[in-house]
Amino acid sequence: MTHVLIVEADRLLGNNIAAAFTLRGHSATFTPDAQAAINAADAKTPDVIILDLMLAGRSGIEFLYELRSYPDWQTLPVIVYSNLAPANLILECDISQLGIEQVFHKPTTKISDLVAEVERLAAKSKV
């Protein structure tokens, strides 16, 4: 079973993503902002993080910089799920430096695509 931390500003969407993972037999924690996500990761280290970049308070990029400052979390896989187009994200930050595994554009990605990517990453980490 994979534990997924979902950091999503939209509460309805965040709960729907968490429900999709639960239906597939994974555990999922949903948080609406960066500080709650740090607290949730501290309580139970996730196997994968799904991150919206447009959060209230601190942005998803600021969250990633903080996350990566902790030695235990430097290699956690992160999937970005954002309204920001992937081409724009590349201009905004260094994806490899922040450990982003994959970038999904919300308008063109189904929740089932997120689940499939997390399962792919989980299978890859067990090899």
PDB file of C-alpha atoms in Angstrom:
ATOM      1  CA  MET A   1       0.000   0.000   0.000  1.00  0.00           C
ATOM      2  CA  THR A   2       1.288   3.418  -0.983  1.00  0.00           C
ATOM      3  CA  HIS A   3       0.718   6.476   1.201  1.00  0.00           C
ATOM      4  CA  VAL A   4      -0.031   9.590  -0.870  1.00  0.00           C
ATOM      5  CA  LEU A   5       0.028  13.169   0.409  1.00  0.00           C
ATOM      6  CA  ILE A   6      -2.236  15.405  -1.659  1.00  0.00           C
ATOM      7  CA  VAL A   7      -1.576  19.152  -1.410  1.00  0.00           C
ATOM      8  CA  GLU A   8      -4.458  20.805  -3.238  1.00  0.00           C
ATOM      9  CA  ALA A   9      -6.049  24.240  -2.732  1.00  0.00           C
ATOM     10  CA  ASP A  10      -9.460  23.082  -4.020  1.00  0.00           C
ATOM     11  CA  ARG A  11     -11.028  21.089  -1.163  1.00  0.00           C
ATOM     12  CA  LEU A  12     -13.550  19.265  -3.341  1.00  0.00           C
ATOM     13  CA  LEU A  13     -10.884  18.207  -5.832  1.00  0.00           C
ATOM     14  CA  GLY A  14      -8.475  17.238  -3.039  1.00  0.00           C
ATOM     15  CA  ASN A  15     -11.095  15.047  -1.390  1.00  0.00           C
ATOM     16  CA  ASN A  16     -11.981  13.447  -4.742  1.00  0.00           C
ATOM     17  CA  ILE A  17      -8.328  12.627  -5.441  1.00  0.00           C
ATOM     18  CA  ALA A  18      -7.951  11.141  -1.941  1.00  0.00           C
ATOM     19  CA  ALA A  19     -11.091   9.049  -2.470  1.00  0.00           C
ATOM     20  CA  ALA A  20      -9.738   7.720  -5.780  1.00  0.00           C
ATOM     21  CA  PHE A  21      -6.561   6.531  -4.063  1.00  0.00           C
ATOM     22  CA  THR A  22      -8.511   4.967  -1.222  1.00  0.00           C
ATOM     23  CA  LEU A  23     -10.687   3.063  -3.703  1.00  0.00           C
ATOM     24  CA  ARG A  24      -7.498   1.636  -5.251  1.00  0.00           C
ATOM     25  CA  GLY A  25      -6.292   0.398  -1.854  1.00  0.00           C
ATOM     26  CA  HIS A  26      -3.838   3.174  -1.046  1.00  0.00           C
ATOM     27  CA  SER A  27      -3.864   5.505   1.929  1.00  0.00           C
ATOM     28  CA  ALA A  28      -4.171   9.208   1.236  1.00  0.00           C
ATOM     29  CA  THR A  29      -3.931  12.390   3.267  1.00  0.00           C
ATOM     30  CA  PHE A  30      -5.372  15.596   1.812  1.00  0.00           C
ATOM     31  CA  THR A  31      -4.168  19.033   2.926  1.00  0.00           C
ATOM     32  CA  PRO A  32      -5.222  22.400   1.465  1.00  0.00           C
ATOM     33  CA  ASP A  33      -2.020  24.366   2.122  1.00  0.00           C
ATOM     34  CA  ALA A  34       1.750  24.130   2.452  1.00  0.00           C
ATOM     35  CA  GLN A  35       2.009  24.308   6.247  1.00  0.00           C
ATOM     36  CA  ALA A  36      -0.619  21.605   6.730  1.00  0.00           C
ATOM     37  CA  ALA A  37       1.304  19.481   4.213  1.00  0.00           C
ATOM     38  CA  ILE A  38       4.571  19.846   6.156  1.00  0.00           C
ATOM     39  CA  ASN A  39       2.716  18.878   9.342  1.00  0.00           C
ATOM     40  CA  ALA A  40       1.081  15.886   7.622  1.00  0.00           C
ATOM     41  CA  ALA A  41       4.408  14.694   6.187  1.00  0.00           C
ATOM     42  CA  ASP A  42       5.956  15.021   9.630  1.00  0.00           C
ATOM     43  CA  ALA A  43       3.151  12.926  11.147  1.00  0.00           C
ATOM     44  CA  LYS A  44       3.415  10.213   8.476  1.00  0.00           C
ATOM     45  CA  THR A  45       6.035  10.341   5.734  1.00  0.00           C
ATOM     46  CA  PRO A  46       4.330   9.861   2.368  1.00  0.00           C
ATOM     47  CA  ASP A  47       5.598   7.620  -0.411  1.00  0.00           C
ATOM     48  CA  VAL A  48       4.505  10.172  -3.042  1.00  0.00           C
ATOM     49  CA  ILE A  49       3.291  13.785  -2.948  1.00  0.00           C
ATOM     50  CA  ILE A  50       0.774  15.228  -5.403  1.00  0.00           C
ATOM     51  CA  LEU A  51       1.197  18.994  -5.387  1.00  0.00           C
ATOM     52  CA  ASP A  52      -0.850  21.890  -6.680  1.00  0.00           C
ATOM     53  CA  LEU A  53       1.424  24.883  -7.279  1.00  0.00           C
ATOM     54  CA  MET A  54      -1.186  27.554  -6.619  1.00  0.00           C
ATOM     55  CA  LEU A  55      -1.732  27.367  -2.868  1.00  0.00           C
ATOM     56  CA  ALA A  56      -2.918  29.960  -0.375  1.00  0.00           C
ATOM     57  CA  GLY A  57      -0.134  31.483   1.696  1.00  0.00           C
ATOM     58  CA  ARG A  58       2.977  29.833   0.276  1.00  0.00           C
ATOM     59  CA  SER A  59       3.177  28.577  -3.280  1.00  0.00           C
ATOM     60  CA  GLY A  60       3.823  24.971  -4.206  1.00  0.00           C
ATOM     61  CA  ILE A  61       7.349  25.926  -5.284  1.00  0.00           C
ATOM     62  CA  GLU A  62       8.044  27.463  -1.857  1.00  0.00           C
ATOM     63  CA  PHE A  63       6.656  24.282  -0.277  1.00  0.00           C
ATOM     64  CA  LEU A  64       9.055  22.191  -2.384  1.00  0.00           C
ATOM     65  CA  TYR A  65      12.058  24.243  -1.335  1.00  0.00           C
ATOM     66  CA  GLU A  66      11.104  23.759   2.319  1.00  0.00           C
ATOM     67  CA  LEU A  67      10.389  20.052   1.814  1.00  0.00           C
ATOM     68  CA  ARG A  68      13.768  19.492   0.172  1.00  0.00           C
ATOM     69  CA  SER A  69      15.546  21.265   3.043  1.00  0.00           C
ATOM     70  CA  TYR A  70      14.814  18.265   5.290  1.00  0.00           C
ATOM     71  CA  PRO A  71      17.268  15.377   4.692  1.00  0.00           C
ATOM     72  CA  ASP A  72      14.586  12.689   5.152  1.00  0.00           C
ATOM     73  CA  TRP A  73      12.415  14.214   2.435  1.00  0.00           C
ATOM     74  CA  GLN A  74      14.993  15.064  -0.232  1.00  0.00           C
ATOM     75  CA  THR A  75      14.171  12.041  -2.383  1.00  0.00           C
ATOM     76  CA  LEU A  76      10.381  11.860  -1.947  1.00  0.00           C
ATOM     77  CA  PRO A  77       8.767  11.674  -5.397  1.00  0.00           C
ATOM     78  CA  VAL A  78       6.610  14.699  -6.202  1.00  0.00           C
ATOM     79  CA  ILE A  79       3.982  14.869  -8.915  1.00  0.00           C
ATOM     80  CA  VAL A  80       2.895  18.379  -9.809  1.00  0.00           C
ATOM     81  CA  TYR A  81      -0.803  18.674 -10.665  1.00  0.00           C
ATOM     82  CA  SER A  82      -1.500  22.270 -11.588  1.00  0.00           C
ATOM     83  CA  ASN A  83      -3.386  24.686 -13.793  1.00  0.00           C
ATOM     84  CA  LEU A  84       0.033  26.069 -14.704  1.00  0.00           C
ATOM     85  CA  ALA A  85       0.978  24.603 -18.068  1.00  0.00           C
ATOM     86  CA  PRO A  86       4.089  22.358 -18.011  1.00  0.00           C
ATOM     87  CA  ALA A  87       5.925  24.675 -20.431  1.00  0.00           C
ATOM     88  CA  ASN A  88       5.388  27.594 -18.031  1.00  0.00           C
ATOM     89  CA  LEU A  89       6.557  25.532 -15.070  1.00  0.00           C
ATOM     90  CA  ILE A  90       9.865  24.812 -16.755  1.00  0.00           C
ATOM     91  CA  LEU A  91      10.387  28.564 -17.082  1.00  0.00           C
ATOM     92  CA  GLU A  92       9.468  29.126 -13.415  1.00  0.00           C
ATOM     93  CA  CYS A  93      11.799  26.647 -11.739  1.00  0.00           C
ATOM     94  CA  ASP A  94      14.413  23.952 -12.141  1.00  0.00           C
ATOM     95  CA  ILE A  95      12.337  20.769 -12.115  1.00  0.00           C
ATOM     96  CA  SER A  96      15.291  18.460 -11.545  1.00  0.00           C
ATOM     97  CA  GLN A  97      16.576  20.511  -8.599  1.00  0.00           C
ATOM     98  CA  LEU A  98      13.211  20.225  -6.864  1.00  0.00           C
ATOM     99  CA  GLY A  99      12.837  16.497  -7.489  1.00  0.00           C
ATOM    100  CA  ILE A 100       9.668  16.714  -9.550  1.00  0.00           C
ATOM    101  CA  GLU A 101       8.983  13.332 -11.141  1.00  0.00           C
ATOM    102  CA  GLN A 102       6.122  14.340 -13.405  1.00  0.00           C
ATOM    103  CA  VAL A 103       4.017  17.384 -14.269  1.00  0.00           C
ATOM    104  CA  PHE A 104       0.320  17.072 -15.068  1.00  0.00           C
ATOM    105  CA  HIS A 105      -1.835  19.903 -16.396  1.00  0.00           C
ATOM    106  CA  LYS A 106      -5.217  19.858 -14.599  1.00  0.00           C
ATOM    107  CA  PRO A 107      -7.385  20.695 -17.616  1.00  0.00           C
ATOM    108  CA  THR A 108      -6.023  17.727 -19.582  1.00  0.00           C
ATOM    109  CA  THR A 109      -5.441  15.142 -16.829  1.00  0.00           C
ATOM    110  CA  LYS A 110      -7.899  12.720 -15.262  1.00  0.00           C
ATOM    111  CA  ILE A 111      -7.611  11.638 -11.637  1.00  0.00           C
ATOM    112  CA  SER A 112      -7.113   8.097 -12.948  1.00  0.00           C
ATOM    113  CA  ASP A 113      -3.915   9.360 -14.663  1.00  0.00           C
ATOM    114  CA  LEU A 114      -2.606  10.522 -11.275  1.00  0.00           C
ATOM    115  CA  VAL A 115      -3.404   7.148  -9.720  1.00  0.00           C
ATOM    116  CA  ALA A 116      -1.649   5.325 -12.569  1.00  0.00           C
ATOM    117  CA  GLU A 117       1.462   7.514 -12.210  1.00  0.00           C
ATOM    118  CA  VAL A 118       1.635   6.965  -8.435  1.00  0.00           C
ATOM    119  CA  GLU A 119       1.300   3.215  -8.961  1.00  0.00           C
ATOM    120  CA  ARG A 120       4.054   3.348 -11.588  1.00  0.00           C
ATOM    121  CA  LEU A 121       6.348   5.215  -9.196  1.00  0.00           C
ATOM    122  CA  ALA A 122       5.527   2.824  -6.353  1.00  0.00           C
ATOM    123  CA  ALA A 123       6.326  -0.206  -8.550  1.00  0.00           C
ATOM    124  CA  LYS A 124       9.577   1.446  -9.692  1.00  0.00           C
ATOM    125  CA  SER A 125      10.692   2.068  -6.099  1.00  0.00           C
ATOM    126  CA  LYS A 126      10.148  -1.603  -5.195  1.00  0.00           C
ATOM    127  CA  VAL A 127      12.471  -2.837  -7.961  1.00  0.00           C
TER     128      VAL A 127
END
